[in-house]
Short mmCIF file of N, CA and C (backbone and C1' of nucleotides) in Angstrom, two decimals:
data_model
loop_
_atom_site.label_atom_id
_atom_site.label_comp_id
_atom_site.label_asym_id
_atom_site.label_seq_id
_atom_site.Cartn_x
_atom_site.Cartn_y
_atom_site.Cartn_z
N UNK A 1 -4.68 -2.24 -15.80
CA UNK A 1 -4.40 -3.23 -14.93
C UNK A 1 -3.60 -2.67 -13.84
N UNK A 2 -2.52 -2.13 -14.07
CA UNK A 2 -1.93 -1.31 -13.04
C UNK A 2 -2.05 -1.91 -11.68
N UNK A 3 -1.43 -2.96 -11.47
CA UNK A 3 -1.46 -3.55 -10.15
C UNK A 3 -0.47 -2.81 -9.26
N UNK A 4 0.02 -1.74 -9.71
CA UNK A 4 0.97 -0.98 -8.88
C UNK A 4 0.29 -0.17 -7.82
N UNK A 5 1.04 0.27 -6.95
CA UNK A 5 0.56 1.05 -5.82
C UNK A 5 0.10 2.42 -6.28
N UNK A 6 0.64 2.78 -7.38
CA UNK A 6 0.38 4.06 -8.00
C UNK A 6 -1.09 4.29 -8.26
N UNK A 7 -1.65 3.43 -9.06
CA UNK A 7 -3.07 3.56 -9.42
C UNK A 7 -3.94 3.42 -8.18
N UNK A 8 -3.46 2.68 -7.24
CA UNK A 8 -4.21 2.49 -6.01
C UNK A 8 -4.42 3.86 -5.35
N UNK A 9 -3.39 4.66 -5.38
CA UNK A 9 -3.47 5.99 -4.81
C UNK A 9 -4.49 6.83 -5.55
N UNK A 10 -4.41 6.82 -6.85
CA UNK A 10 -5.36 7.62 -7.64
C UNK A 10 -6.78 7.20 -7.33
N UNK A 11 -6.95 5.90 -7.22
CA UNK A 11 -8.30 5.39 -6.95
C UNK A 11 -8.82 5.92 -5.62
N UNK A 12 -7.95 5.94 -4.65
CA UNK A 12 -8.34 6.40 -3.31
C UNK A 12 -8.65 7.90 -3.32
N UNK A 13 -7.76 8.68 -3.86
CA UNK A 13 -7.99 10.12 -3.84
C UNK A 13 -9.23 10.47 -4.64
N UNK A 14 -9.48 9.69 -5.64
CA UNK A 14 -10.68 9.94 -6.45
C UNK A 14 -11.92 9.64 -5.62
N UNK A 15 -11.73 8.79 -4.63
CA UNK A 15 -12.84 8.39 -3.77
C UNK A 15 -13.18 9.51 -2.80
N UNK A 16 -12.32 10.48 -2.67
CA UNK A 16 -12.57 11.56 -1.71
C UNK A 16 -13.76 12.39 -2.18
N UNK A 17 -14.79 12.50 -1.35
CA UNK A 17 -15.99 13.28 -1.71
C UNK A 17 -15.68 14.76 -1.80
N UNK A 18 -16.40 15.45 -2.63
CA UNK A 18 -16.18 16.88 -2.84
C UNK A 18 -16.47 17.63 -1.54
N UNK A 19 -15.63 18.54 -1.20
CA UNK A 19 -15.83 19.30 0.03
C UNK A 19 -15.08 18.68 1.20
N UNK A 20 -14.32 17.64 0.92
CA UNK A 20 -13.56 16.99 2.01
C UNK A 20 -12.11 16.82 1.57
N UNK A 21 -11.28 16.54 2.52
CA UNK A 21 -9.86 16.36 2.20
C UNK A 21 -9.31 15.15 2.95
N UNK A 22 -8.24 14.60 2.43
CA UNK A 22 -7.62 13.46 3.11
C UNK A 22 -6.12 13.72 3.22
N UNK A 23 -5.52 13.19 4.23
CA UNK A 23 -4.08 13.39 4.41
C UNK A 23 -3.31 12.27 3.70
N UNK A 24 -2.06 12.52 3.46
CA UNK A 24 -1.23 11.52 2.79
C UNK A 24 -1.26 10.22 3.59
N UNK A 25 -1.20 10.33 4.88
CA UNK A 25 -1.21 9.14 5.72
C UNK A 25 -2.52 8.38 5.56
N UNK A 26 -3.61 9.09 5.45
CA UNK A 26 -4.91 8.44 5.27
C UNK A 26 -4.94 7.71 3.95
N UNK A 27 -4.52 8.38 2.92
CA UNK A 27 -4.51 7.77 1.59
C UNK A 27 -3.61 6.54 1.62
N UNK A 28 -2.47 6.69 2.24
CA UNK A 28 -1.54 5.56 2.32
C UNK A 28 -2.20 4.39 3.06
N UNK A 29 -2.89 4.71 4.12
CA UNK A 29 -3.55 3.65 4.89
C UNK A 29 -4.60 2.96 4.04
N UNK A 30 -5.35 3.75 3.27
CA UNK A 30 -6.38 3.16 2.41
C UNK A 30 -5.72 2.33 1.32
N UNK A 31 -4.49 2.66 1.03
CA UNK A 31 -3.75 1.90 0.02
C UNK A 31 -3.32 0.56 0.58
N UNK A 32 -3.27 0.48 1.88
CA UNK A 32 -2.89 -0.80 2.47
C UNK A 32 -1.78 -0.65 3.49
N UNK A 33 -0.95 0.37 3.34
CA UNK A 33 0.15 0.57 4.29
C UNK A 33 0.21 2.01 4.76
N UNK A 34 0.07 2.25 6.02
CA UNK A 34 0.05 3.61 6.58
C UNK A 34 1.40 4.30 6.45
N UNK A 35 2.44 3.58 6.10
CA UNK A 35 3.76 4.24 6.00
C UNK A 35 4.06 4.72 4.60
N UNK A 36 3.19 4.48 3.66
CA UNK A 36 3.47 4.85 2.30
C UNK A 36 3.17 6.31 2.02
N UNK A 37 2.98 7.09 3.02
CA UNK A 37 2.61 8.51 2.84
C UNK A 37 3.53 9.18 1.82
N UNK A 38 4.81 8.93 1.92
CA UNK A 38 5.76 9.57 0.99
C UNK A 38 5.50 9.13 -0.43
N UNK A 39 5.29 7.88 -0.60
CA UNK A 39 5.05 7.40 -1.96
C UNK A 39 3.77 7.99 -2.50
N UNK A 40 2.82 8.26 -1.65
CA UNK A 40 1.56 8.88 -2.08
C UNK A 40 1.88 10.24 -2.71
N UNK A 41 2.67 11.00 -2.00
CA UNK A 41 3.04 12.32 -2.53
C UNK A 41 3.80 12.17 -3.83
N UNK A 42 4.59 11.16 -3.90
CA UNK A 42 5.35 10.92 -5.12
C UNK A 42 4.38 10.61 -6.26
N UNK A 43 3.39 9.78 -6.00
CA UNK A 43 2.40 9.42 -7.02
C UNK A 43 1.70 10.69 -7.49
N UNK A 44 1.36 11.55 -6.56
CA UNK A 44 0.67 12.78 -6.94
C UNK A 44 1.61 13.67 -7.75
N UNK A 45 2.86 13.59 -7.44
CA UNK A 45 3.84 14.39 -8.20
C UNK A 45 3.83 13.94 -9.65
N UNK A 46 3.73 12.67 -9.86
CA UNK A 46 3.66 12.15 -11.23
C UNK A 46 2.40 12.69 -11.88
N UNK A 47 1.33 12.68 -11.10
CA UNK A 47 0.04 13.21 -11.54
C UNK A 47 -0.15 13.16 -13.05
N UNK A 48 -0.37 12.00 -13.61
CA UNK A 48 -0.55 11.84 -15.06
C UNK A 48 -1.87 12.41 -15.55
N UNK A 49 -2.81 12.56 -14.68
CA UNK A 49 -4.12 13.07 -15.09
C UNK A 49 -4.57 14.26 -14.24
N UNK A 50 -4.04 15.39 -14.46
CA UNK A 50 -4.48 16.58 -13.71
C UNK A 50 -5.94 16.87 -13.98
N UNK A 51 -6.69 17.12 -12.96
CA UNK A 51 -8.12 17.35 -13.15
C UNK A 51 -8.89 16.10 -12.78
N UNK A 52 -8.30 14.96 -13.03
CA UNK A 52 -8.94 13.71 -12.66
C UNK A 52 -8.48 13.30 -11.27
N UNK A 53 -7.24 13.63 -10.97
CA UNK A 53 -6.71 13.33 -9.65
C UNK A 53 -6.72 14.61 -8.81
N UNK A 54 -7.69 14.74 -7.95
CA UNK A 54 -7.81 15.95 -7.13
C UNK A 54 -6.69 16.03 -6.10
N UNK A 55 -5.50 16.28 -6.57
CA UNK A 55 -4.37 16.33 -5.64
C UNK A 55 -4.56 17.46 -4.63
N UNK A 56 -5.36 18.42 -4.97
CA UNK A 56 -5.57 19.52 -4.04
C UNK A 56 -6.40 19.07 -2.85
N UNK A 57 -6.98 17.89 -2.97
CA UNK A 57 -7.77 17.35 -1.85
C UNK A 57 -6.87 16.57 -0.91
N UNK A 58 -5.67 16.38 -1.30
CA UNK A 58 -4.73 15.64 -0.45
C UNK A 58 -3.82 16.64 0.26
N UNK A 59 -3.83 16.60 1.58
CA UNK A 59 -3.06 17.57 2.36
C UNK A 59 -2.18 16.86 3.39
N UNK A 60 -1.32 17.61 4.04
CA UNK A 60 -0.44 17.03 5.05
C UNK A 60 -1.24 16.60 6.27
N UNK A 61 -0.57 15.89 7.15
CA UNK A 61 -1.23 15.38 8.35
C UNK A 61 -1.64 16.53 9.25
N UNK A 62 -0.99 17.65 9.14
CA UNK A 62 -1.32 18.80 9.98
C UNK A 62 -2.36 19.68 9.30
N UNK A 63 -2.81 19.29 8.15
CA UNK A 63 -3.86 20.04 7.46
C UNK A 63 -3.34 21.11 6.53
N UNK A 64 -2.06 21.12 6.28
CA UNK A 64 -1.52 22.14 5.37
C UNK A 64 -1.53 21.62 3.94
N UNK A 65 -1.87 22.48 3.02
CA UNK A 65 -1.88 22.07 1.61
C UNK A 65 -0.45 22.09 1.09
N UNK A 66 -0.26 21.47 -0.04
CA UNK A 66 1.10 21.34 -0.60
C UNK A 66 1.53 22.63 -1.28
N UNK A 67 1.58 23.68 -0.57
CA UNK A 67 1.98 24.95 -1.17
C UNK A 67 3.45 24.90 -1.54
N UNK A 68 3.75 25.35 -2.72
CA UNK A 68 5.13 25.32 -3.16
C UNK A 68 5.34 24.29 -4.25
N UNK A 69 4.55 23.26 -4.23
CA UNK A 69 4.66 22.24 -5.26
C UNK A 69 3.31 22.00 -5.92
N UNK A 70 2.40 22.90 -5.72
CA UNK A 70 1.06 22.75 -6.29
C UNK A 70 1.14 22.76 -7.81
N UNK A 71 0.22 22.10 -8.45
CA UNK A 71 0.22 21.97 -9.92
C UNK A 71 0.13 23.33 -10.60
N UNK A 72 -0.64 24.23 -10.04
CA UNK A 72 -0.81 25.55 -10.69
C UNK A 72 -0.34 26.66 -9.78
N UNK A 73 -0.40 26.43 -8.50
CA UNK A 73 -0.01 27.47 -7.55
C UNK A 73 -0.87 27.39 -6.31
N UNK A 74 -0.33 27.76 -5.20
CA UNK A 74 -1.08 27.66 -3.95
C UNK A 74 -2.37 28.45 -4.02
N UNK A 75 -2.34 29.55 -4.73
CA UNK A 75 -3.56 30.34 -4.88
C UNK A 75 -4.65 29.50 -5.52
N UNK A 76 -4.24 28.74 -6.53
CA UNK A 76 -5.19 27.87 -7.22
C UNK A 76 -5.68 26.80 -6.25
N UNK A 77 -4.76 26.31 -5.46
CA UNK A 77 -5.11 25.28 -4.49
C UNK A 77 -6.20 25.80 -3.56
N UNK A 78 -5.93 26.93 -2.98
CA UNK A 78 -6.90 27.52 -2.06
C UNK A 78 -8.23 27.74 -2.77
N UNK A 79 -8.16 28.26 -3.97
CA UNK A 79 -9.39 28.53 -4.73
C UNK A 79 -10.15 27.23 -4.98
N UNK A 80 -9.43 26.20 -5.37
CA UNK A 80 -10.07 24.92 -5.67
C UNK A 80 -10.73 24.37 -4.42
N UNK A 81 -10.02 24.40 -3.33
CA UNK A 81 -10.59 23.87 -2.09
C UNK A 81 -11.82 24.67 -1.69
N UNK A 82 -11.73 25.97 -1.80
CA UNK A 82 -12.88 26.80 -1.45
C UNK A 82 -14.03 26.51 -2.41
N UNK A 83 -13.65 26.27 -3.65
CA UNK A 83 -14.66 25.96 -4.67
C UNK A 83 -15.40 24.68 -4.30
N UNK A 84 -14.68 23.78 -3.67
CA UNK A 84 -15.27 22.50 -3.26
C UNK A 84 -16.10 22.68 -2.00
N UNK A 85 -15.92 23.78 -1.35
CA UNK A 85 -16.68 24.02 -0.13
C UNK A 85 -15.81 23.90 1.10
N UNK A 86 -14.51 23.76 0.88
CA UNK A 86 -13.59 23.61 2.02
C UNK A 86 -13.05 24.99 2.40
N UNK A 87 -13.07 25.27 3.66
CA UNK A 87 -12.57 26.57 4.12
C UNK A 87 -11.07 26.46 4.41
N UNK A 88 -10.30 27.24 3.68
CA UNK A 88 -8.84 27.21 3.87
C UNK A 88 -8.41 28.44 4.67
N UNK A 89 -7.62 28.21 5.66
CA UNK A 89 -7.17 29.33 6.49
C UNK A 89 -6.23 30.23 5.68
N UNK A 90 -5.97 31.38 6.21
CA UNK A 90 -5.11 32.33 5.50
C UNK A 90 -3.68 31.77 5.40
N UNK A 91 -3.41 30.81 6.24
CA UNK A 91 -2.08 30.18 6.23
C UNK A 91 -2.10 28.92 5.39
N UNK A 92 -3.11 28.81 4.56
CA UNK A 92 -3.26 27.64 3.69
C UNK A 92 -3.40 26.37 4.52
N UNK A 93 -4.18 26.47 5.56
CA UNK A 93 -4.40 25.28 6.39
C UNK A 93 -5.88 24.93 6.41
N UNK A 94 -6.16 23.67 6.60
CA UNK A 94 -7.55 23.21 6.59
C UNK A 94 -7.90 22.59 7.93
N UNK A 95 -9.11 22.77 8.34
CA UNK A 95 -9.56 22.21 9.61
C UNK A 95 -9.87 20.73 9.44
N UNK A 96 -8.90 19.91 9.69
CA UNK A 96 -9.09 18.47 9.51
C UNK A 96 -10.18 17.95 10.44
N UNK A 97 -10.39 18.64 11.53
CA UNK A 97 -11.42 18.20 12.48
C UNK A 97 -12.80 18.24 11.83
N UNK A 98 -12.89 18.95 10.71
CA UNK A 98 -14.18 19.09 10.05
C UNK A 98 -14.15 18.51 8.64
N UNK A 99 -13.04 18.70 7.96
CA UNK A 99 -12.97 18.30 6.56
C UNK A 99 -12.20 17.00 6.35
N UNK A 100 -11.74 16.40 7.40
CA UNK A 100 -10.98 15.14 7.25
C UNK A 100 -11.91 14.04 6.77
N UNK A 101 -11.68 13.53 5.60
CA UNK A 101 -12.54 12.49 5.03
C UNK A 101 -12.31 11.16 5.74
N UNK A 102 -13.37 10.44 5.95
CA UNK A 102 -13.25 9.11 6.57
C UNK A 102 -13.34 9.21 8.09
N UNK A 103 -13.34 10.40 8.56
CA UNK A 103 -13.36 10.54 10.02
C UNK A 103 -14.61 9.93 10.60
P DC B 1 20.36 -9.21 -4.15
"O5'" DC B 1 21.50 -8.18 -3.67
"C5'" DC B 1 22.82 -8.62 -3.56
"C4'" DC B 1 23.77 -7.53 -3.09
"C3'" DC B 1 23.17 -6.69 -1.98
"O3'" DC B 1 24.18 -6.35 -1.03
"C1'" DC B 1 23.60 -5.29 -3.86
P DA B 2 23.86 -5.59 0.32
"O5'" DA B 2 24.23 -4.08 -0.04
"C5'" DA B 2 25.55 -3.77 -0.50
"C4'" DA B 2 25.75 -2.26 -0.59
"C3'" DA B 2 25.11 -1.49 0.58
"O3'" DA B 2 25.98 -0.46 1.01
"C1'" DA B 2 24.19 -0.73 -1.47
P DA B 3 25.57 0.50 2.20
"O5'" DA B 3 25.20 1.84 1.38
"C5'" DA B 3 26.15 2.35 0.46
"C4'" DA B 3 25.65 3.64 -0.17
"C3'" DA B 3 25.04 4.61 0.83
"O3'" DA B 3 25.45 5.94 0.54
"C1'" DA B 3 23.44 4.09 -0.84
P DG B 4 24.80 7.18 1.36
"O5'" DG B 4 23.72 7.73 0.30
"C5'" DG B 4 24.14 7.97 -1.04
"C4'" DG B 4 23.06 8.73 -1.81
"C3'" DG B 4 22.38 9.83 -0.98
"O3'" DG B 4 22.13 10.96 -1.79
"C1'" DG B 4 20.77 8.24 -1.70
P DT B 5 21.43 12.23 -1.15
"O5'" DT B 5 19.92 12.07 -1.66
"C5'" DT B 5 19.68 11.98 -3.07
"C4'" DT B 5 18.18 11.82 -3.35
"C3'" DT B 5 17.31 12.85 -2.61
"O3'" DT B 5 16.46 13.49 -3.56
"C1'" DT B 5 16.49 10.63 -2.32
P DG B 6 15.74 14.77 -3.03
"O5'" DG B 6 14.28 14.17 -2.76
"C5'" DG B 6 13.54 13.61 -3.85
"C4'" DG B 6 12.15 13.19 -3.38
"C3'" DG B 6 11.52 14.22 -2.42
"O3'" DG B 6 10.14 14.41 -2.75
"C1'" DG B 6 11.61 12.07 -1.40
P DA B 7 9.90 15.87 -3.01
"O5'" DA B 7 8.53 15.92 -2.26
"C5'" DA B 7 7.51 16.73 -2.94
"C4'" DA B 7 6.44 16.91 -1.94
"C3'" DA B 7 6.00 15.60 -1.32
"O3'" DA B 7 5.59 15.82 0.01
"C1'" DA B 7 4.21 16.52 -2.55
P DC B 8 6.60 15.56 1.23
"O5'" DC B 8 5.73 14.64 2.22
"C5'" DC B 8 4.46 14.14 1.89
"C4'" DC B 8 3.99 13.15 2.96
"C3'" DC B 8 3.44 13.82 4.20
"O3'" DC B 8 2.31 13.09 4.70
"C1'" DC B 8 5.27 12.49 4.78
P DA B 9 1.67 13.55 6.10
"O5'" DA B 9 2.37 12.58 7.13
"C5'" DA B 9 2.23 11.16 6.99
"C4'" DA B 9 2.49 10.47 8.31
"C3'" DA B 9 1.87 11.18 9.51
"O3'" DA B 9 1.38 10.22 10.44
"C1'" DA B 9 4.25 11.17 9.72
P DA B 10 0.69 10.69 11.80
"O5'" DA B 10 1.68 10.19 12.95
"C5'" DA B 10 2.47 9.03 12.75
"C4'" DA B 10 3.53 8.95 13.85
"C3'" DA B 10 3.07 9.57 15.16
"O3'" DA B 10 3.46 8.74 16.25
"C1'" DA B 10 5.07 10.63 14.42
P DT B 11 3.12 9.19 17.76
"O5'" DT B 11 4.56 9.60 18.34
"C5'" DT B 11 5.68 8.75 18.07
"C4'" DT B 11 6.95 9.34 18.64
"C3'" DT B 11 6.77 9.97 20.03
"O3'" DT B 11 7.84 9.56 20.87
"C1'" DT B 11 7.71 11.56 18.54
P DA B 12 7.97 10.20 22.36
"O5'" DA B 12 9.19 11.20 22.15
"C5'" DA B 12 10.37 10.76 21.48
"C4'" DA B 12 11.50 11.77 21.64
"C3'" DA B 12 11.56 12.43 23.02
"O3'" DA B 12 12.91 12.63 23.41
"C1'" DA B 12 11.10 14.08 21.36
P DA B 13 13.19 13.31 24.85
"O5'" DA B 13 13.58 14.81 24.46
"C5'" DA B 13 14.47 15.04 23.37
"C4'" DA B 13 14.75 16.53 23.22
"C3'" DA B 13 14.76 17.29 24.53
"O3'" DA B 13 15.85 18.20 24.57
"C1'" DA B 13 13.15 18.25 23.08
P DT C 1 -0.90 24.49 20.14
"O5'" DT C 1 0.43 25.24 19.78
"C5'" DT C 1 0.61 26.58 20.18
"C4'" DT C 1 1.95 27.08 19.67
"C3'" DT C 1 2.27 26.46 18.32
"O3'" DT C 1 2.76 27.45 17.42
"C1'" DT C 1 3.93 25.88 19.98
P DT C 2 3.16 26.88 15.90
"O5'" DT C 2 4.77 26.71 15.96
"C5'" DT C 2 5.54 27.74 16.56
"C4'" DT C 2 7.03 27.38 16.49
"C3'" DT C 2 7.44 26.81 15.13
"O3'" DT C 2 8.71 27.33 14.76
"C1'" DT C 2 7.87 25.21 16.84
P DT C 3 9.44 26.87 13.40
"O5'" DT C 3 10.56 25.86 13.94
"C5'" DT C 3 11.40 26.25 15.03
"C4'" DT C 3 12.38 25.13 15.35
"C3'" DT C 3 12.99 24.48 14.12
"O3'" DT C 3 14.39 24.34 14.29
"C1'" DT C 3 11.95 22.84 15.49
P DA C 4 15.31 23.63 13.17
"O5'" DA C 4 15.52 22.16 13.81
"C5'" DA C 4 15.86 22.02 15.17
"C4'" DA C 4 16.18 20.58 15.52
"C3'" DA C 4 16.79 19.75 14.38
"O3'" DA C 4 17.84 18.93 14.88
"C1'" DA C 4 14.75 18.75 15.11
P DT C 5 18.63 17.96 13.88
"O5'" DT C 5 17.97 16.52 14.22
"C5'" DT C 5 17.63 16.20 15.56
"C4'" DT C 5 17.14 14.75 15.69
"C3'" DT C 5 17.71 13.80 14.65
"O3'" DT C 5 18.04 12.55 15.26
"C1'" DT C 5 15.35 13.82 14.51
P DT C 6 18.44 11.30 14.37
"O5'" DT C 6 17.05 10.50 14.25
"C5'" DT C 6 16.35 10.15 15.44
"C4'" DT C 6 15.28 9.10 15.16
"C3'" DT C 6 15.76 7.98 14.24
"O3'" DT C 6 15.29 6.73 14.75
"C1'" DT C 6 13.91 9.11 13.26
P DG C 7 15.52 5.43 13.89
"O5'" DG C 7 14.11 5.27 13.12
"C5'" DG C 7 12.89 5.44 13.86
"C4'" DG C 7 11.68 5.04 13.01
"C3'" DG C 7 12.00 3.89 12.05
"O3'" DG C 7 10.92 2.96 12.04
"C1'" DG C 7 11.29 5.79 10.82
P DC C 8 11.09 1.64 11.16
"O5'" DC C 8 10.24 2.01 9.85
"C5'" DC C 8 8.90 2.45 9.98
"C4'" DC C 8 8.32 2.83 8.62
"C3'" DC C 8 8.77 1.88 7.53
"O3'" DC C 8 7.69 1.05 7.12
"C1'" DC C 8 9.01 4.17 6.87
P DC C 9 7.99 -0.37 6.48
"O5'" DC C 9 7.74 -0.09 4.93
"C5'" DC C 9 6.60 0.64 4.51
"C4'" DC C 9 6.85 1.25 3.15
"C3'" DC C 9 7.51 0.28 2.17
"O3'" DC C 9 6.69 0.14 1.03
"C1'" DC C 9 8.62 2.38 2.15
P DA C 10 7.15 -1.01 -0.05
"O5'" DA C 10 7.53 -0.05 -1.29
"C5'" DA C 10 6.57 0.90 -1.73
"C4'" DA C 10 7.21 1.90 -2.70
"C3'" DA C 10 7.95 1.19 -3.84
"O3'" DA C 10 7.62 1.82 -5.06
"C1'" DA C 10 9.38 2.72 -2.75
P DC C 11 8.23 1.25 -6.42
"O5'" DC C 11 9.33 2.36 -6.75
"C5'" DC C 11 8.91 3.70 -6.94
"C4'" DC C 11 10.06 4.60 -7.37
"C3'" DC C 11 10.89 4.05 -8.52
"O3'" DC C 11 11.21 5.09 -9.42
"C1'" DC C 11 12.28 4.41 -6.65
P DT C 12 12.12 4.75 -10.70
"O5'" DT C 12 13.49 5.43 -10.26
"C5'" DT C 12 13.46 6.71 -9.64
"C4'" DT C 12 14.86 7.29 -9.56
"C3'" DT C 12 15.73 6.94 -10.77
"O3'" DT C 12 16.51 8.07 -11.17
"C1'" DT C 12 16.71 6.08 -8.76
P DT C 13 17.56 7.95 -12.33
"O5'" DT C 13 18.93 7.66 -11.56
"C5'" DT C 13 19.37 8.55 -10.56
"C4'" DT C 13 20.73 8.12 -10.01
"C3'" DT C 13 21.67 7.63 -11.12
"O3'" DT C 13 22.98 8.17 -10.94
"C1'" DT C 13 21.43 5.97 -9.43
#
DNA sequence: CAAGTGACAATAA
DNA sequence: TTTATTGCCACTT
C-alpha cells in the first residue's frame, strides 16, 4: 500500500526504460512535486531492493552519476550504465541531451 | 514546536 | 565555466 512518497519514487525509477536515465528533479516531478529531488535521493539511499531499483539510472541534473555514494562503486555505476547502453563520459557524466528519459 | 540535516536544483557572481 | 548561495520539502533529533 505504501501511500508514501517513497514507493512513488521506486515506481517512477522503475519506469525508466533501459538505456536511459532520469535526473532527481525529473523523478521528483513525476512524483508530483519538482522540489522533492532531495527526498528522491534519500529514498534511493534507503534502497530496500537493490537490483530492483535501478538507482544507477538516476543521475544529477547536470548528468553526473552519484559517484561516491554508489551502492557498489562508481566503477560499477559506469559499467551498469554502459551495460544498459548508456555512454558515460570519463568524468562519470552522461549526455542528458540524448539519454534524458521523458525528453 | 523548533532547529538541523540531506544520493538536489536553480540562480547569481 | 566553476564556485557559492538560496530554496525546497521531508525526516530526525
